[in-house]
mmCIF file of C-alpha atoms in Angstrom:
data_model
loop_
_atom_site.group_PDB
_atom_site.id
_atom_site.type_symbol
_atom_site.label_atom_id
_atom_site.label_comp_id
_atom_site.label_asym_id
_atom_site.label_seq_id
_atom_site.Cartn_x
_atom_site.Cartn_y
_atom_site.Cartn_z
ATOM 1 C CA MET A 24 -38.500 8.996 -68.802
ATOM 2 C CA CYS A 25 -42.085 10.461 -68.975
ATOM 3 C CA SER A 26 -45.186 9.271 -70.728
ATOM 4 C CA THR A 27 -48.038 11.828 -71.757
ATOM 5 C CA THR A 28 -51.284 11.267 -73.441
ATOM 6 C CA ALA A 29 -54.093 13.689 -74.479
ATOM 7 C CA GLY A 30 -56.063 14.612 -71.734
ATOM 8 C CA ALA A 31 -53.767 13.133 -68.498
ATOM 9 C CA ARG A 32 -51.679 13.858 -66.807
ATOM 10 C CA ARG A 33 -48.072 13.892 -66.498
ATOM 11 C CA VAL A 34 -46.765 10.778 -64.414
ATOM 12 C CA PRO A 35 -42.964 9.610 -63.710
ATOM 13 C CA ALA A 36 -41.858 6.606 -64.902
ATOM 14 C CA VAL A 37 -40.670 4.154 -61.499
ATOM 15 C CA THR A 38 -36.856 3.393 -61.772
ATOM 16 C CA ALA A 39 -35.819 -0.259 -60.223
ATOM 17 C CA THR A 40 -33.781 0.531 -57.959
ATOM 18 C CA PRO A 41 -30.865 -2.314 -56.593
ATOM 19 C CA PHE A 42 -31.494 -4.186 -53.557
ATOM 20 C CA ARG A 43 -28.703 -6.323 -51.952
ATOM 21 C CA LEU A 44 -28.766 -9.856 -50.966
ATOM 22 C CA LEU A 45 -27.864 -10.602 -47.288
ATOM 23 C CA SER A 46 -25.236 -13.507 -48.332
ATOM 24 C CA THR A 47 -24.017 -11.193 -51.382
ATOM 25 C CA PRO A 48 -20.235 -9.464 -50.098
ATOM 26 C CA THR A 49 -20.470 -6.016 -50.908
ATOM 27 C CA GLU A 50 -18.292 -3.300 -50.313
ATOM 28 C CA LEU A 51 -19.386 -0.114 -48.039
ATOM 29 C CA THR A 52 -20.289 3.072 -50.070
ATOM 30 C CA ALA A 53 -18.783 5.757 -49.391
ATOM 31 C CA GLU A 54 -21.784 7.644 -47.261
ATOM 32 C CA GLU A 55 -22.128 4.151 -45.239
ATOM 33 C CA ILE A 56 -18.920 4.611 -43.822
ATOM 34 C CA GLU A 57 -19.521 8.036 -43.036
ATOM 35 C CA GLN A 58 -22.357 7.446 -41.355
ATOM 36 C CA ARG A 59 -20.920 4.473 -39.249
ATOM 37 C CA SER A 60 -17.993 6.803 -38.551
ATOM 38 C CA ILE A 61 -20.253 9.459 -36.893
ATOM 39 C CA LEU A 62 -22.014 7.137 -35.223
ATOM 40 C CA ALA A 63 -19.120 5.701 -33.582
ATOM 41 C CA SER A 64 -18.366 8.914 -32.489
ATOM 42 C CA MET A 65 -21.915 9.842 -30.923
ATOM 43 C CA GLU A 66 -21.650 6.377 -28.426
ATOM 44 C CA LYS A 67 -17.821 7.502 -27.909
ATOM 45 C CA LEU A 68 -18.982 11.000 -26.065
ATOM 46 C CA VAL A 69 -21.889 9.404 -25.103
ATOM 47 C CA GLU A 70 -19.439 6.724 -22.676
ATOM 48 C CA GLN A 71 -17.087 9.535 -22.013
ATOM 49 C CA SER A 72 -20.400 12.043 -20.780
ATOM 50 C CA ASN A 73 -21.531 9.324 -18.388
ATOM 51 C CA ILE A 74 -18.233 9.099 -17.065
ATOM 52 C CA VAL A 75 -18.033 13.038 -15.812
ATOM 53 C CA CYS A 76 -21.323 12.785 -15.344
ATOM 54 C CA ASN A 77 -20.111 10.132 -12.759
ATOM 55 C CA LYS A 78 -23.392 7.756 -14.217
ATOM 56 C CA GLY A 79 -22.974 3.614 -13.739
ATOM 57 C CA PRO A 80 -22.343 1.416 -10.473
ATOM 58 C CA VAL A 81 -19.389 2.084 -8.269
ATOM 59 C CA SER A 82 -17.336 -0.330 -10.171
ATOM 60 C CA PHE A 83 -17.694 2.035 -13.310
ATOM 61 C CA SER A 84 -14.156 3.233 -12.844
ATOM 62 C CA PRO A 85 -12.251 3.506 -16.150
ATOM 63 C CA ASP A 86 -8.773 3.936 -16.800
ATOM 64 C CA LEU A 87 -8.361 6.515 -19.652
ATOM 65 C CA PRO A 88 -4.723 6.272 -20.766
ATOM 66 C CA HIS A 89 -4.262 10.079 -21.788
ATOM 67 C CA ASN A 90 -5.434 11.386 -18.328
ATOM 68 C CA LEU A 91 -3.525 8.643 -16.370
ATOM 69 C CA PRO A 92 0.067 9.210 -15.174
ATOM 70 C CA GLU A 93 2.168 6.219 -15.591
ATOM 71 C CA ASN A 94 2.332 5.453 -11.847
ATOM 72 C CA VAL A 95 -1.107 5.443 -11.586
ATOM 73 C CA ALA A 96 -0.679 5.684 -7.499
ATOM 74 C CA GLU A 97 -0.307 9.249 -8.028
ATOM 75 C CA VAL A 98 -4.485 9.691 -8.736
ATOM 76 C CA ALA A 99 -4.786 9.437 -4.873
ATOM 77 C CA THR A 100 -3.188 12.717 -4.735
ATOM 78 C CA LEU A 101 -6.524 14.292 -6.426
ATOM 79 C CA ASP A 102 -8.622 12.707 -3.280
ATOM 80 C CA CYS A 103 -10.058 14.549 -0.382
ATOM 81 C CA MET A 104 -9.916 11.172 1.338
ATOM 82 C CA PRO A 105 -8.472 11.998 4.914
ATOM 83 C CA ALA A 106 -5.057 11.168 5.717
ATOM 84 C CA GLN A 107 -5.869 8.665 8.786
ATOM 85 C CA GLN A 108 -8.257 6.374 6.135
ATOM 86 C CA LYS A 109 -5.529 6.481 3.403
ATOM 87 C CA GLY A 110 -3.091 4.435 5.814
ATOM 88 C CA ARG A 111 -5.412 1.943 6.649
ATOM 89 C CA LYS A 112 -5.454 -1.442 4.543
ATOM 90 C CA VAL A 113 -8.491 -2.522 3.031
ATOM 91 C CA VAL A 114 -9.547 -6.574 1.956
ATOM 92 C CA ILE A 115 -10.864 -7.585 -1.512
ATOM 93 C CA HIS A 116 -12.545 -10.650 -1.272
ATOM 94 C CA ALA A 117 -15.046 -12.815 -2.703
ATOM 95 C CA GLU A 118 -18.486 -14.156 -0.872
ATOM 96 C CA ALA A 119 -18.303 -17.879 -0.124
ATOM 97 C CA GLN A 120 -20.987 -19.853 -0.855
ATOM 98 C CA HIS A 121 -23.347 -21.151 2.158
ATOM 99 C CA ALA A 122 -22.870 -24.473 3.195
ATOM 100 C CA MET A 123 -26.682 -24.509 3.824
ATOM 101 C CA THR A 124 -27.714 -23.938 0.500
ATOM 102 C CA SER A 125 -26.997 -24.425 -3.314
ATOM 103 C CA GLY A 126 -27.986 -20.214 -4.619
ATOM 104 C CA VAL A 127 -25.370 -18.325 -6.177
ATOM 105 C CA ASP A 128 -27.144 -15.254 -6.454
ATOM 106 C CA LYS A 129 -24.873 -13.149 -3.771
ATOM 107 C CA ILE A 130 -21.246 -15.014 -4.750
ATOM 108 C CA LYS A 131 -21.203 -13.071 -7.646
ATOM 109 C CA GLY A 132 -18.768 -9.614 -7.478
ATOM 110 C CA TRP A 133 -15.844 -8.746 -5.656
ATOM 111 C CA THR A 134 -16.417 -7.027 -1.978
ATOM 112 C CA LEU A 135 -13.783 -4.832 -0.964
ATOM 113 C CA TYR A 136 -14.581 -3.229 2.887
ATOM 114 C CA TRP A 137 -11.767 -1.287 5.627
ATOM 115 C CA LYS A 138 -10.619 -3.523 8.663
ATOM 116 C CA HIS A 139 -12.127 -2.740 11.531
ATOM 117 C CA GLU A 140 -10.894 -0.723 14.364
ATOM 118 C CA GLU A 141 -12.297 0.879 17.859
ATOM 119 C CA ARG A 142 -15.029 -1.286 18.999
ATOM 120 C CA TRP A 143 -16.246 -1.950 21.997
ATOM 121 C CA THR A 144 -18.861 -3.297 24.049
ATOM 122 C CA ASN A 145 -22.042 -0.831 24.790
ATOM 123 C CA PRO A 146 -22.633 -1.007 28.178
ATOM 124 C CA LEU A 147 -26.261 0.208 28.225
ATOM 125 C CA THR A 148 -27.551 -1.958 25.545
ATOM 126 C CA GLY A 149 -24.842 -4.585 25.218
ATOM 127 C CA TRP A 150 -24.301 -3.856 21.240
ATOM 128 C CA THR A 151 -21.400 -3.803 19.882
ATOM 129 C CA SER A 152 -20.411 0.149 18.876
ATOM 130 C CA SER A 153 -17.993 1.821 17.420
ATOM 131 C CA ALA A 154 -16.317 5.173 16.435
ATOM 132 C CA ASP A 155 -14.915 4.385 12.548
ATOM 133 C CA PRO A 156 -16.836 6.128 10.334
ATOM 134 C CA MET A 157 -15.654 3.265 7.497
ATOM 135 C CA THR A 158 -17.019 0.298 9.730
ATOM 136 C CA SER A 159 -20.372 -0.106 7.073
ATOM 137 C CA VAL A 160 -19.026 1.131 3.951
ATOM 138 C CA LYS A 161 -18.221 -1.832 1.521
ATOM 139 C CA LEU A 162 -18.004 -1.245 -2.305
ATOM 140 C CA THR A 163 -19.330 -3.885 -4.786
ATOM 141 C CA PHE A 164 -17.406 -4.255 -8.084
ATOM 142 C CA ASP A 165 -17.968 -6.999 -11.098
ATOM 143 C CA THR A 166 -14.069 -8.168 -11.309
ATOM 144 C CA LYS A 167 -11.164 -8.232 -8.789
ATOM 145 C CA GLN A 168 -9.094 -6.209 -11.385
ATOM 146 C CA GLN A 169 -11.761 -3.581 -10.986
ATOM 147 C CA ALA A 170 -11.329 -3.812 -7.161
ATOM 148 C CA ILE A 171 -7.836 -3.897 -6.997
ATOM 149 C CA ASP A 172 -7.736 -1.055 -9.393
ATOM 150 C CA PHE A 173 -9.757 1.161 -7.743
ATOM 151 C CA ALA A 174 -7.547 1.103 -3.746
ATOM 152 C CA THR A 175 -4.663 1.455 -6.598
ATOM 153 C CA LYS A 176 -5.786 5.000 -7.750
ATOM 154 C CA LYS A 177 -7.047 5.765 -3.578
ATOM 155 C CA GLY A 178 -3.620 4.974 -3.137
ATOM 156 C CA LEU A 179 -4.656 2.267 -0.579
ATOM 157 C CA ASP A 180 -2.804 -0.980 0.470
ATOM 158 C CA TYR A 181 -5.299 -3.576 -0.023
ATOM 159 C CA GLU A 182 -5.580 -7.436 0.635
ATOM 160 C CA VAL A 183 -7.145 -10.012 -1.643
ATOM 161 C CA LYS A 184 -8.361 -12.844 -0.207
ATOM 162 C CA GLU A 185 -9.501 -15.023 -2.744
ATOM 163 C CA ARG A 186 -12.141 -17.431 -2.395
ATOM 164 C CA ALA A 187 -12.469 -20.778 -0.785
ATOM 165 C CA PRO A 188 -13.083 -23.923 -2.998
ATOM 166 C CA ARG A 189 -15.993 -25.948 -2.318
ATOM 167 C CA GLN A 190 -15.360 -29.813 -2.519
ATOM 168 C CA ARG A 191 -18.228 -31.699 -3.609
ATOM 169 C CA THR A 192 -18.429 -35.722 -3.976
ATOM 170 C CA PHE A 193 -21.708 -37.445 -4.618
ATOM 171 C CA GLY A 194 -22.062 -41.113 -4.894
ATOM 172 C CA THR A 195 -19.144 -42.316 -1.664
ATOM 173 C CA ASN A 196 -22.136 -43.325 0.625
ATOM 174 C CA TYR A 197 -24.068 -46.615 0.778
ATOM 175 C CA TYR A 198 -26.371 -47.917 2.726
ATOM 176 C CA ALA A 199 -23.574 -50.780 4.168
ATOM 177 C CA HIS A 200 -21.953 -47.394 6.318
ATOM 178 C CA ASN A 201 -24.593 -47.056 8.667
ATOM 179 C CA PHE A 202 -23.089 -50.377 10.277
ATOM 180 C CA LEU A 203 -19.634 -50.417 9.303
ATOM 181 C CA PRO A 204 -18.487 -46.509 8.690
ATOM 182 C CA ALA A 205 -16.404 -45.696 5.504
ATOM 183 C CA ALA A 206 -13.705 -44.719 7.563
ATOM 184 C CA THR A 207 -13.580 -48.406 8.873
ATOM 185 C CA GLU A 208 -13.845 -49.881 5.392
ATOM 186 C CA ALA A 209 -10.527 -47.971 4.262
ATOM 187 C CA LYS A 210 -8.589 -49.023 7.142
ATOM 188 C CA LEU A 211 -9.743 -52.233 6.226
ATOM 189 C CA LYS A 212 -8.790 -52.448 2.956
ATOM 190 C CA LYS A 213 -5.228 -50.836 4.305
ATOM 191 C CA GLU A 214 -4.773 -53.389 6.663
ATOM 192 C CA GLY A 215 -6.250 -56.378 5.623
ATOM 193 C CA ALA A 216 -6.045 -59.740 7.572
ATOM 194 C CA ALA A 217 -3.771 -58.266 9.836
ATOM 195 C CA THR A 218 -5.684 -55.214 10.907
ATOM 196 C CA LYS A 219 -6.558 -55.121 14.646
ATOM 197 C CA HIS A 220 -9.353 -52.718 14.734
ATOM 198 C CA PHE A 221 -11.908 -55.766 15.909
ATOM 199 C CA PHE A 222 -8.983 -56.948 18.195
ATOM 200 C CA ASN A 223 -10.353 -56.876 22.426
ATOM 201 C CA PRO A 224 -8.321 -57.837 25.347
ATOM 202 C CA GLU A 225 -11.198 -57.948 27.511
ATOM 203 C CA ALA A 226 -13.375 -60.574 25.459
ATOM 204 C CA ASN A 227 -15.147 -62.960 26.986
ATOM 205 C CA LYS A 228 -15.385 -61.304 30.572
ATOM 206 C CA SER A 229 -18.197 -61.203 32.588
ATOM 207 C CA ASN A 230 -19.166 -57.501 33.543
ATOM 208 C CA TYR A 231 -21.323 -59.222 36.185
ATOM 209 C CA PHE A 232 -21.694 -57.575 39.254
ATOM 210 C CA ARG A 233 -23.759 -57.787 42.471
ATOM 211 C CA PRO A 234 -25.793 -54.633 43.542
ATOM 212 C CA LEU A 235 -25.127 -53.694 46.675
ATOM 213 C CA LYS A 236 -27.607 -52.739 48.891
ATOM 214 C CA PHE A 237 -29.245 -48.769 49.599
ATOM 215 C CA HIS A 238 -27.303 -48.290 52.218
ATOM 216 C CA GLY A 239 -24.259 -50.354 50.895
ATOM 217 C CA ASP A 240 -24.168 -52.124 54.213
ATOM 218 C CA GLY A 241 -24.531 -55.406 52.415
ATOM 219 C CA ALA A 242 -24.978 -57.136 48.594
ATOM 220 C CA CYS A 243 -28.998 -57.623 47.545
ATOM 221 C CA ARG A 244 -30.508 -60.884 48.052
ATOM 222 C CA GLN A 245 -29.866 -62.989 45.178
ATOM 223 C CA HIS A 246 -32.550 -65.807 43.405
ATOM 224 C CA GLY A 247 -32.018 -69.199 42.020
ATOM 225 C CA ALA A 248 -29.688 -72.227 42.637
ATOM 226 C CA ASN A 249 -26.311 -70.328 43.189
ATOM 227 C CA GLN A 250 -27.459 -67.243 44.871
ATOM 228 C CA GLN A 251 -24.572 -67.790 47.132
ATOM 229 C CA ALA A 252 -21.784 -68.750 44.651
ATOM 230 C CA PRO A 253 -19.025 -66.439 44.901
ATOM 231 C CA ILE A 254 -18.730 -64.071 41.910
ATOM 232 C CA ALA A 255 -16.756 -65.401 38.591
#
């Protein structure tokens, strides 16, 4: 629809475009569905390209069900790792939190390493030497399952060491424990008046003795009214 006047150029009429409110449920158009399908396929191609190009961290080792055999360990036949290294056992463990700090930055993730062997003390420097090429090899994974999958696909025998739980107790120490230890307090609560913790058979016994002279040929001279009295 156009409007024309004498001496004026032809201007097309503006057509109102319907807009969609966020709160209004509407169905997707065929064009929007096609665009989403194209975007999803492009993201999948990029992910597969990253796998082929070996991009990302070491822990990025996804399983492709349509390429893996039923026995995942058969993938190790395609690996070029020496047979001597394949026969060894690897350890999968999580770093424990250090007792002297509350930081948790270095205890995230799981570490895979080979057990050390063939080590000796260098007679020249005194340092520890090794002929094992896997001594300094450590692989880091985000989860324990990723580390297990890596070892399985490599045909490696593995051992999993869980992180030791760190127990913390708060509010159990008091000022009185400086004079009566908590262990003694617990013992008194358990035994009550029948306790023999404070029983001392040597009580009321004098530990006084007359010291000897320097050469040990007699007792030192004592002073006082009873300097000649025998020792009790």
